[in-house]
mmCIF file of C-alpha atoms in Angstrom:
data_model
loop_
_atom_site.group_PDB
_atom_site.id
_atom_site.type_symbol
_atom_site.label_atom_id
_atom_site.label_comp_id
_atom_site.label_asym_id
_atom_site.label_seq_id
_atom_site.Cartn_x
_atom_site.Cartn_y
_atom_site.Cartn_z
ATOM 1 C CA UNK O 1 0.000 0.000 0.000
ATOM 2 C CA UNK O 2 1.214 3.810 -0.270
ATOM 3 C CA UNK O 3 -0.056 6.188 2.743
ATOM 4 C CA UNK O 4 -0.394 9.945 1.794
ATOM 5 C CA UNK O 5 -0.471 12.217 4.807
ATOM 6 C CA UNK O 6 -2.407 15.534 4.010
ATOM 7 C CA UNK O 7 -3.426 18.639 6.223
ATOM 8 C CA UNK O 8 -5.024 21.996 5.940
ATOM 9 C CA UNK O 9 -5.803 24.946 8.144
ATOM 10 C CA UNK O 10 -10.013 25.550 8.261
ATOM 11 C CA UNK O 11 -9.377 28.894 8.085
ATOM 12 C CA UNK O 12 -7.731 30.389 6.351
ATOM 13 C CA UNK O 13 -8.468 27.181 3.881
ATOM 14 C CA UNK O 14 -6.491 24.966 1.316
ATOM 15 C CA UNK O 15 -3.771 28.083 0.656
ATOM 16 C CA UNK O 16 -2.161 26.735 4.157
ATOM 17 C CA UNK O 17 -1.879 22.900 3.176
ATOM 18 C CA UNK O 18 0.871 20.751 3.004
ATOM 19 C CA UNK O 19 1.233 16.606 1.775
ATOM 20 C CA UNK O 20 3.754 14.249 2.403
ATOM 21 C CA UNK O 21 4.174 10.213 1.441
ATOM 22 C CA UNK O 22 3.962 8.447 4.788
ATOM 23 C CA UNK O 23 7.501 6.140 5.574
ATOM 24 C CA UNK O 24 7.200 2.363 5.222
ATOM 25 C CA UNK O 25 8.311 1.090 8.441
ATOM 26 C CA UNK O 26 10.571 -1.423 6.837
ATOM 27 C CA UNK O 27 12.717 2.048 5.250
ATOM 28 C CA UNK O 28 12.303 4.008 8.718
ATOM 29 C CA UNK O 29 15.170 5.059 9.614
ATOM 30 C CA UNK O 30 17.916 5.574 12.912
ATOM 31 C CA UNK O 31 19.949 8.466 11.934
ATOM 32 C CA UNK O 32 18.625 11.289 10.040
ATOM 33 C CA UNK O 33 20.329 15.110 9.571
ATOM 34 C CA UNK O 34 18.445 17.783 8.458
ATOM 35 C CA UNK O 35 19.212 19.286 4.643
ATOM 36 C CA UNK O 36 17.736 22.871 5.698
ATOM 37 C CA UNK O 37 17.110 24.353 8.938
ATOM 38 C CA UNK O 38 16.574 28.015 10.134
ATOM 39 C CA UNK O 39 20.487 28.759 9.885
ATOM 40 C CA UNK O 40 20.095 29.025 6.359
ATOM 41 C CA UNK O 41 17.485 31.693 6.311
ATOM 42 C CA UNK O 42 18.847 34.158 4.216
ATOM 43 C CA UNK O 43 22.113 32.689 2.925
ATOM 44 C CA UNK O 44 21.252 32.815 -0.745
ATOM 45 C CA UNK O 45 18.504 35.384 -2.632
ATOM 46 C CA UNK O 46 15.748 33.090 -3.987
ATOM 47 C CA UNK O 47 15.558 31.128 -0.777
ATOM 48 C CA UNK O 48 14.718 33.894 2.003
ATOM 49 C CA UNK O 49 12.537 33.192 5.103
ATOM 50 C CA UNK O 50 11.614 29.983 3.774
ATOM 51 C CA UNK O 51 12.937 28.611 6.439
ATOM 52 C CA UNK O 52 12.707 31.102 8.965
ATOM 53 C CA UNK O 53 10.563 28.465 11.662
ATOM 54 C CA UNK O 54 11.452 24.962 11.449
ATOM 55 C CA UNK O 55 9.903 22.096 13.038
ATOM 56 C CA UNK O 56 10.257 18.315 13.049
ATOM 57 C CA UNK O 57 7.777 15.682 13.475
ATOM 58 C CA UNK O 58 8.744 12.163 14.879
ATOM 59 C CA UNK O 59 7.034 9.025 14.536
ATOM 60 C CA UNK O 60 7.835 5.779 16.538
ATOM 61 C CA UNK O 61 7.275 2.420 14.344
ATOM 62 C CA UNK O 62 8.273 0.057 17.493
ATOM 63 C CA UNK O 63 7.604 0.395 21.164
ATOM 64 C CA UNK O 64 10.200 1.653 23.555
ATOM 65 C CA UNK O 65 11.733 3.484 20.483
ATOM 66 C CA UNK O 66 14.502 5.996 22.520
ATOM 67 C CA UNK O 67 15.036 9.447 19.920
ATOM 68 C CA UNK O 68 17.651 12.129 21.005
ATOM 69 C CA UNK O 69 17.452 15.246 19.143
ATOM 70 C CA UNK O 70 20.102 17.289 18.842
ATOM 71 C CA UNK O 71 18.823 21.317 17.170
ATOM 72 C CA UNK O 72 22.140 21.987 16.386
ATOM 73 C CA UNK O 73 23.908 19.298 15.244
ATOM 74 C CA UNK O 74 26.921 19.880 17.866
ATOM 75 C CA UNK O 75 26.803 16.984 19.758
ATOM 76 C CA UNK O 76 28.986 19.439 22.157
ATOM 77 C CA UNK O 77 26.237 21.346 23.092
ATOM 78 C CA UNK O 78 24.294 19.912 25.508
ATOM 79 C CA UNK O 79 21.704 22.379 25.877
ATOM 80 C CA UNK O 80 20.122 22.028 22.676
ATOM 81 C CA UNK O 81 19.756 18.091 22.994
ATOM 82 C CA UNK O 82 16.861 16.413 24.187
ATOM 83 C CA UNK O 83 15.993 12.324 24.390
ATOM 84 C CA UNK O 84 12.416 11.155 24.618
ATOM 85 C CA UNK O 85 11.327 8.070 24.223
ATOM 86 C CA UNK O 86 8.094 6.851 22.123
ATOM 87 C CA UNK O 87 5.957 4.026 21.623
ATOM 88 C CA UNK O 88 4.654 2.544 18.115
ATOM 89 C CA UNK O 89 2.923 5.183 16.368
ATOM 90 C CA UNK O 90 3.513 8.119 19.027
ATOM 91 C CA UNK O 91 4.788 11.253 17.454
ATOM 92 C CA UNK O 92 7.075 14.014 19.127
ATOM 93 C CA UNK O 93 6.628 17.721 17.742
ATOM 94 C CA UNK O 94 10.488 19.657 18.032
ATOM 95 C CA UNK O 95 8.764 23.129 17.388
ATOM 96 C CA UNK O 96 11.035 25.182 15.714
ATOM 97 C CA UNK O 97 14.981 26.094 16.490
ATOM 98 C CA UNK O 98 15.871 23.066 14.113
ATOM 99 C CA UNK O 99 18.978 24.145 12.168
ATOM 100 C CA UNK O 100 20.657 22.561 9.053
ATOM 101 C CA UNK O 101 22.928 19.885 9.973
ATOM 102 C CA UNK O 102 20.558 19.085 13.150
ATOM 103 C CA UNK O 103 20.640 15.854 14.255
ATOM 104 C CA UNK O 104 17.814 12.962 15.279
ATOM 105 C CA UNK O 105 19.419 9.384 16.469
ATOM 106 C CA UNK O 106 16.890 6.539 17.288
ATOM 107 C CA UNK O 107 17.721 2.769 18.266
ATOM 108 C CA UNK O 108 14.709 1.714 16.607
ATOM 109 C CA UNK O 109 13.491 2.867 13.513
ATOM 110 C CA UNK O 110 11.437 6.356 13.317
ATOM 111 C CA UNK O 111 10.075 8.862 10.409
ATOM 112 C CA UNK O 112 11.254 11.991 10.128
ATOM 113 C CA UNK O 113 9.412 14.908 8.521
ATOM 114 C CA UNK O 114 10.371 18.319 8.140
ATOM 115 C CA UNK O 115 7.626 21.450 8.477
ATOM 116 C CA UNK O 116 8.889 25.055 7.816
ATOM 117 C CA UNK O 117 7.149 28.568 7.074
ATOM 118 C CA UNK O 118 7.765 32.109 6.916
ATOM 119 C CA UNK O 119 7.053 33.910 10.538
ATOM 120 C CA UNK O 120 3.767 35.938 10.325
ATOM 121 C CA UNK O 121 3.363 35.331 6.907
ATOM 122 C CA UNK O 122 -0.699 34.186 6.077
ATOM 123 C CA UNK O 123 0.080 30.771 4.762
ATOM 124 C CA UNK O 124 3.358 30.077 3.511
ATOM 125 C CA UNK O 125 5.158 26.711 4.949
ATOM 126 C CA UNK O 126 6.717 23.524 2.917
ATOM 127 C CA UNK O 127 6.877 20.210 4.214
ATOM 128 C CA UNK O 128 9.134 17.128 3.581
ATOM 129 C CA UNK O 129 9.410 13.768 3.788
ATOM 130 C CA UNK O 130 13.730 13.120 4.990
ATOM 131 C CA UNK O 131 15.056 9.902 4.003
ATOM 132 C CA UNK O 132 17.376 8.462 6.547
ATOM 133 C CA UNK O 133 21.367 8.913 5.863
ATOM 134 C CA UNK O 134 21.905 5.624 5.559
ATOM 135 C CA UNK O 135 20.127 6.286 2.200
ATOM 136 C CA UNK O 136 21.594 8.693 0.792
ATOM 137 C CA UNK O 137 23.027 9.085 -2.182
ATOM 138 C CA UNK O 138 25.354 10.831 -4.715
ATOM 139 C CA UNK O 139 22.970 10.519 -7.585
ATOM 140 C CA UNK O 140 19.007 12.562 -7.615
ATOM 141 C CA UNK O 141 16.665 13.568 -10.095
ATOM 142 C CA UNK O 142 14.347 16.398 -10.209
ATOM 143 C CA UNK O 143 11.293 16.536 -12.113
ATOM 144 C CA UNK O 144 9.472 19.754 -11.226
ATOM 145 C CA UNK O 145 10.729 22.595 -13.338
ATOM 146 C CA UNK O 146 10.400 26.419 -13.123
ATOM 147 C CA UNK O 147 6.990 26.992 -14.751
ATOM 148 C CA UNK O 148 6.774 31.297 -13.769
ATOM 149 C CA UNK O 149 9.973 33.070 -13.654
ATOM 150 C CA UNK O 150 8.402 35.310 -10.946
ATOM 151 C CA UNK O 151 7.954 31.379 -8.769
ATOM 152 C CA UNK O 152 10.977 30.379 -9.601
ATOM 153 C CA UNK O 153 12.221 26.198 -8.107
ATOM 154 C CA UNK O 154 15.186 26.057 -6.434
ATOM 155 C CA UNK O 155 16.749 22.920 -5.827
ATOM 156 C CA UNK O 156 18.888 22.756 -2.420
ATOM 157 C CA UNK O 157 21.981 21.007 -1.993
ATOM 158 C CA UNK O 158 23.317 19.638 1.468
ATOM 159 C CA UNK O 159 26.647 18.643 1.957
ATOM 160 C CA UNK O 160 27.104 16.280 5.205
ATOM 161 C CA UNK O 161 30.985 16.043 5.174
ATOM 162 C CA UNK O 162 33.729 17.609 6.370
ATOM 163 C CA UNK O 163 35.137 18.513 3.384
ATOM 164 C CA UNK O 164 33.745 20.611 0.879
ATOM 165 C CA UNK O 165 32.070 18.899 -2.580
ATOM 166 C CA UNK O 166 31.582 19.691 -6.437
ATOM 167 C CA UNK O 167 27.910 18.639 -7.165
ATOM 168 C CA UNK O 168 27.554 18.274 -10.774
ATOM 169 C CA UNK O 169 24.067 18.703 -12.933
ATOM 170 C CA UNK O 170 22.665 18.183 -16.003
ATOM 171 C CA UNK O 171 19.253 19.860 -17.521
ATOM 172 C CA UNK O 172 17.258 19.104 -20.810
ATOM 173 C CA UNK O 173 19.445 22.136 -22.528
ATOM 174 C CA UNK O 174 22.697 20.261 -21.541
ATOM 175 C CA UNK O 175 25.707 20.812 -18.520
ATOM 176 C CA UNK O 176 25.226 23.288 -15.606
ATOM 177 C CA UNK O 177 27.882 24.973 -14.393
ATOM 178 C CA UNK O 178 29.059 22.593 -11.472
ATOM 179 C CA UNK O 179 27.984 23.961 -7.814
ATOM 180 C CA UNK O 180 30.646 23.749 -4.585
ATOM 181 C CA UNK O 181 29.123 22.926 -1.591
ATOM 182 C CA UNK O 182 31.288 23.447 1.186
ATOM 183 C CA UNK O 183 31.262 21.032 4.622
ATOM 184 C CA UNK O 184 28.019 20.433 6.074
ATOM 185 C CA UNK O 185 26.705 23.639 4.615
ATOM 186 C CA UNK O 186 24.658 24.198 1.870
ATOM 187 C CA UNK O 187 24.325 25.679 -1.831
ATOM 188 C CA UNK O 188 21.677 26.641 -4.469
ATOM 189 C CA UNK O 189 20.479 25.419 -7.874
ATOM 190 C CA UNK O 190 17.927 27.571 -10.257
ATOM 191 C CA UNK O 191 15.495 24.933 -11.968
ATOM 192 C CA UNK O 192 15.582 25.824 -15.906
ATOM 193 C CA UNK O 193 12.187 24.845 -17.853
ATOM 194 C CA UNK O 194 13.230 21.204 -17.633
ATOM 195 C CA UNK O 195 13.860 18.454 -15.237
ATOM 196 C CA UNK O 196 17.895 18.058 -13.945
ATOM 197 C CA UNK O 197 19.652 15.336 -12.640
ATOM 198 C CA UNK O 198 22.389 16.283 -9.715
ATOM 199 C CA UNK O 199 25.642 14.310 -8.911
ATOM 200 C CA UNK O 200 29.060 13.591 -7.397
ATOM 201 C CA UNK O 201 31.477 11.633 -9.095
ATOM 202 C CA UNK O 202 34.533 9.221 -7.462
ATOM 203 C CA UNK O 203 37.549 10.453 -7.689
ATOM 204 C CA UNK O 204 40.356 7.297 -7.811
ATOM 205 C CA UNK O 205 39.888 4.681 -5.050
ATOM 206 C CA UNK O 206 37.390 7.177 -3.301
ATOM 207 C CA UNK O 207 33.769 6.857 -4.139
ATOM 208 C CA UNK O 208 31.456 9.814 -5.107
ATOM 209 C CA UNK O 209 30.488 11.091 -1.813
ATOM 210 C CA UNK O 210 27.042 11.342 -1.173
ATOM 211 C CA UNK O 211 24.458 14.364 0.006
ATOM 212 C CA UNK O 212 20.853 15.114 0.152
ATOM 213 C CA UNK O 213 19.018 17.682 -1.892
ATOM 214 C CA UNK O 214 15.380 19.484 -1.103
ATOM 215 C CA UNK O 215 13.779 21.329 -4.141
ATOM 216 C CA UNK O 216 11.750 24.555 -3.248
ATOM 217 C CA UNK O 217 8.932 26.261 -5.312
ATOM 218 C CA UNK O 218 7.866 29.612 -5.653
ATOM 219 C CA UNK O 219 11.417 31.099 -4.074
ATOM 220 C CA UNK O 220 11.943 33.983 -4.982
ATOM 221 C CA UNK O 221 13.589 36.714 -2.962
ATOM 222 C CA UNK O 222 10.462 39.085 -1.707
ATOM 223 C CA UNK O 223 6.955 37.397 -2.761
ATOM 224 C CA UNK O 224 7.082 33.302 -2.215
ATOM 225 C CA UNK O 225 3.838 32.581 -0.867
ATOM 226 C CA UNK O 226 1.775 32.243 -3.637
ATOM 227 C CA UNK O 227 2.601 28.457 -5.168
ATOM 228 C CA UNK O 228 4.296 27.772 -2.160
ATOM 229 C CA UNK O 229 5.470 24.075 -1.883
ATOM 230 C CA UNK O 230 8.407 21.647 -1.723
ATOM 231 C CA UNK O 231 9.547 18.279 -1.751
ATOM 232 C CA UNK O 232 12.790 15.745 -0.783
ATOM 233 C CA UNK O 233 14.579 14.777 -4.440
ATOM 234 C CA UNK O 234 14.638 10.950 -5.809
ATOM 235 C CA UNK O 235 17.925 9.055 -5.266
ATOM 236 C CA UNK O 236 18.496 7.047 -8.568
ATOM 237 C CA UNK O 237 18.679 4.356 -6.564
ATOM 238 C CA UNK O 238 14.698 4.428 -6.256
ATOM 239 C CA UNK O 239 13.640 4.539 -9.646
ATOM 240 C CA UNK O 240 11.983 2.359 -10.897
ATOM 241 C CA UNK O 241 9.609 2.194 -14.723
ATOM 242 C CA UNK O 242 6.252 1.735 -12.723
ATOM 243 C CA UNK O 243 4.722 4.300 -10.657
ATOM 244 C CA UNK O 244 1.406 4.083 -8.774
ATOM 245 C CA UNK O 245 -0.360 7.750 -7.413
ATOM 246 C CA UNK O 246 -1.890 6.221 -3.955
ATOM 247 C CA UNK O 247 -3.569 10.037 -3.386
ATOM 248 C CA UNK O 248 -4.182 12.779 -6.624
ATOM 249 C CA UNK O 249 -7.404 15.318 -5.852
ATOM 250 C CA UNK O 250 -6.699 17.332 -8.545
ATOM 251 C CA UNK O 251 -8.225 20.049 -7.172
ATOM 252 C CA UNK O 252 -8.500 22.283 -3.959
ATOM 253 C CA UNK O 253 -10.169 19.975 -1.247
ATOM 254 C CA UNK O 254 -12.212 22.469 0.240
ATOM 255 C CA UNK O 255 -13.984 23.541 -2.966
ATOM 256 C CA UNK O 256 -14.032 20.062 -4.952
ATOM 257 C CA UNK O 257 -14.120 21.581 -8.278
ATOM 258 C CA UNK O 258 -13.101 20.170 -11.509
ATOM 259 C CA UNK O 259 -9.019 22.432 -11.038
ATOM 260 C CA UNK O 260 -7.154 19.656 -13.037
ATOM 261 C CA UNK O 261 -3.875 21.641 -12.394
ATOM 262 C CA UNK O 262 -4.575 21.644 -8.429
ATOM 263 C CA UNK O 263 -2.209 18.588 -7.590
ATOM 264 C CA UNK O 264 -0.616 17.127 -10.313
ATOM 265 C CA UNK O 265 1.955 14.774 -10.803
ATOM 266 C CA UNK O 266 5.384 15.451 -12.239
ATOM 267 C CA UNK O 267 7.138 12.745 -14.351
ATOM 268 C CA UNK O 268 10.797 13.161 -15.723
ATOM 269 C CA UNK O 269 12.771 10.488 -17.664
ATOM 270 C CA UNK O 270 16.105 9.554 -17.478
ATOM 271 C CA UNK O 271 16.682 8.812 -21.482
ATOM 272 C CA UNK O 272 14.556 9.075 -24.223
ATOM 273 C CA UNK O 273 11.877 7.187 -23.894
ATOM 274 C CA UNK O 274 7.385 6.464 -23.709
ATOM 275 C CA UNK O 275 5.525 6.620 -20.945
ATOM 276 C CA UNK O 276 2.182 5.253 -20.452
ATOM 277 C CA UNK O 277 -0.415 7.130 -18.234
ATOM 278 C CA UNK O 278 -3.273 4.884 -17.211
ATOM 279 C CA UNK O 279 -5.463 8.650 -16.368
ATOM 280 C CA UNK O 280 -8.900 7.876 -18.088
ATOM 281 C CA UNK O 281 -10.227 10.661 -20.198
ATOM 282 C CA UNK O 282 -10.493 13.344 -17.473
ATOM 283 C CA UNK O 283 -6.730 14.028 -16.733
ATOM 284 C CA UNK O 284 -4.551 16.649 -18.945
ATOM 285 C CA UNK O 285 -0.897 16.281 -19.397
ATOM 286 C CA UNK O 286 1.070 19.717 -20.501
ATOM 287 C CA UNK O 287 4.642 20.199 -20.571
ATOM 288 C CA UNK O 288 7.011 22.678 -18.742
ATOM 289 C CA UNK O 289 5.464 25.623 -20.670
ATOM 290 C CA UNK O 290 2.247 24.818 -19.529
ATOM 291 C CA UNK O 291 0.760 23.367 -22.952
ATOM 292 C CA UNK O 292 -1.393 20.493 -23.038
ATOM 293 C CA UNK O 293 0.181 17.732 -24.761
ATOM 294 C CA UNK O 294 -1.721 14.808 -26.484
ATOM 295 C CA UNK O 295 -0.634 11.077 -26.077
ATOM 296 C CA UNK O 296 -1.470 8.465 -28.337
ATOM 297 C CA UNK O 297 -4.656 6.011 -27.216
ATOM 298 C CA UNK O 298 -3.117 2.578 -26.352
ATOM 299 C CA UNK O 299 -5.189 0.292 -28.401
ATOM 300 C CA UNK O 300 -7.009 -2.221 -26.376
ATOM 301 C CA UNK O 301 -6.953 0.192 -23.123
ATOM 302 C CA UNK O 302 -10.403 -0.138 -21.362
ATOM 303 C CA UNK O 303 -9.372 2.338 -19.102
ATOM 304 C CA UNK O 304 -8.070 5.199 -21.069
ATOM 305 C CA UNK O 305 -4.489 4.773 -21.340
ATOM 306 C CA UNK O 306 -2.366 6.936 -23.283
ATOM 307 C CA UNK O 307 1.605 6.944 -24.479
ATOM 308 C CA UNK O 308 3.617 9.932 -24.514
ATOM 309 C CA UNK O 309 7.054 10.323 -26.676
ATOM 310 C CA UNK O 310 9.642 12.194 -24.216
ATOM 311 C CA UNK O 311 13.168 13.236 -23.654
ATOM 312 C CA UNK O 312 15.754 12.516 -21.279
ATOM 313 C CA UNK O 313 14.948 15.268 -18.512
ATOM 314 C CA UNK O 314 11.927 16.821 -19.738
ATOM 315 C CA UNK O 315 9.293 17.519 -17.431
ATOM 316 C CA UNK O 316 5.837 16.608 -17.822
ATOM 317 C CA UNK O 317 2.750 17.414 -15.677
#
């Protein structure tokens, strides 16, 4: 099965909403650092007060589960380290002071998710599911484009090491320039009108070290509230040519209209290839620009499944 979890103020409605896919418990993780934190509030234009309050939400998978959390991510100081401990399916709120680099330990598995907002802003906040270091990797792909130059998506770029890292990336339009991300700090990435694939490479007998990466939407310097949202990148370790949407409205929840753009999917290849939606008749697909782009009718479909001709890295909705 695949578990969405979803939320939304009553008042003032949808526009403060967030969504994240629930952990399998067999995936939860022990150690997880946080990619973003409010440290990193203003370090780049495009990203500011994004991060400004930053939460984290903990969730126990097996009784007697013991979590320290450490804000900082100096194990050195004590004062910002606290250990609880949690029973299957108990959650523990760490509202706000969470910094980049902060650190939560468990020695049973937990999930991890990340809330953050603007202070005294209406509605703006992004939420993310982390993936546990033990999973990371030196290889992601990012699907969701910059659609409105005034919303522009940022990718974000965490490097956990001691030593500072050259994170490579590639976009529909060819090489970016190649982005150093110095020890346990992080560093910025403009989304083009494509998808992009990020990575480190080995260098002799030492393998490509490995990082995590957070894309942002709608950060810009002065006005990022409007298509406010965010989400953790896909290590190429998880792909995979079958996908299955467990939870896809469509539209805002507390209106239930017929908004086909309101929550849609993004798809990005990694080569040249077709992809066949199973979306009966009601769904568009458009491409980075916004057009709506029409597949070909898979002949024998009683569902209303159509094939789509794409390029390595474009990016479909």
């Amino acid at each position: 099965v695949t578990v969405t979890r979803a939320g939304w103020s009553a008042t003032p409605g949808t526009v403060l909403a967030g969504a994240v896919n629930v952990i399998d418990s067999g995936n939860a993780g022990k150690v997880y650092t946080l990619p973003v934190g409010q440290n990193v509030e203003t370090v780049a234009t495009g990203t500011n007060r994004l991060f400004e309050y930053t939460s984290a939400h903990i969730i126990a998978t097996q009784n007697g589960t013991t979590v320290t959390i450490d804000k900082d991510g100096l194990s050195s100081t004590t004062t910002d380290i606290t250990t609880v401990t949690l029973n299957e399916g108990e959650t523990y709120l760490v509202s706000g002071g969470m910094l980049a680099g902060a650190k939560i330990t468990a020695d049973k598995g937990v999930g991890v998710y990340l809330i953050a907002g603007d202070v005294a802003s209406a509605y703006e906040n992004r939420w993310f599911a982390l993936t546990p270091d033990e999973q990371w990797a030196s290889s992601y792909y990012a699907p969701v484009s910059t659609t409105l130059a005034a919303d522009p998506a940022y990718v974000v770029l965490y490097n956990p090491g001691t030593s500072a890292i050259t994170v490579k990336w590639e976009t529909q339009a060819g090489a970016g320039t190649p982005i150093t991300v110095a020890a346990n700090a992080t560093a910025y990435a403009l989304m083009p009108t494509s998808a992009a694939h990020f990575y480190t490479e080995a260098s002799g007998a030492t393998a490509a070290p490995k990082f995590f990466a957070v894309s942002v939407i709608d950060a810009d310097a002065t006005s990022n509230a409007t298509h406010d949202w965010s989400y953790s990148l896909v290590p190429e370790s998880y792909l995979t040519t079958k996908f299955v949407v467990g939870w896809g409205p469509g539209y805002d929840m507390n209106t239930a209209g017929t908004y086909l753009d309101g929550s849609p999917v993004w798809v990005a290849a990694t080569d040249d290839t077709t992809i066949y939606i199973d979306h009966g008749a009601s769904m568009q697909v458009k491409d980075a620009a916004g057009n709506i782009v029409t597949g070909s009718a898979v002949t024998g479909s009683a569902t209303g499944a159509y094939a789509f001709d794409v390029v390595a890295l474009q990016s479909y909705r």
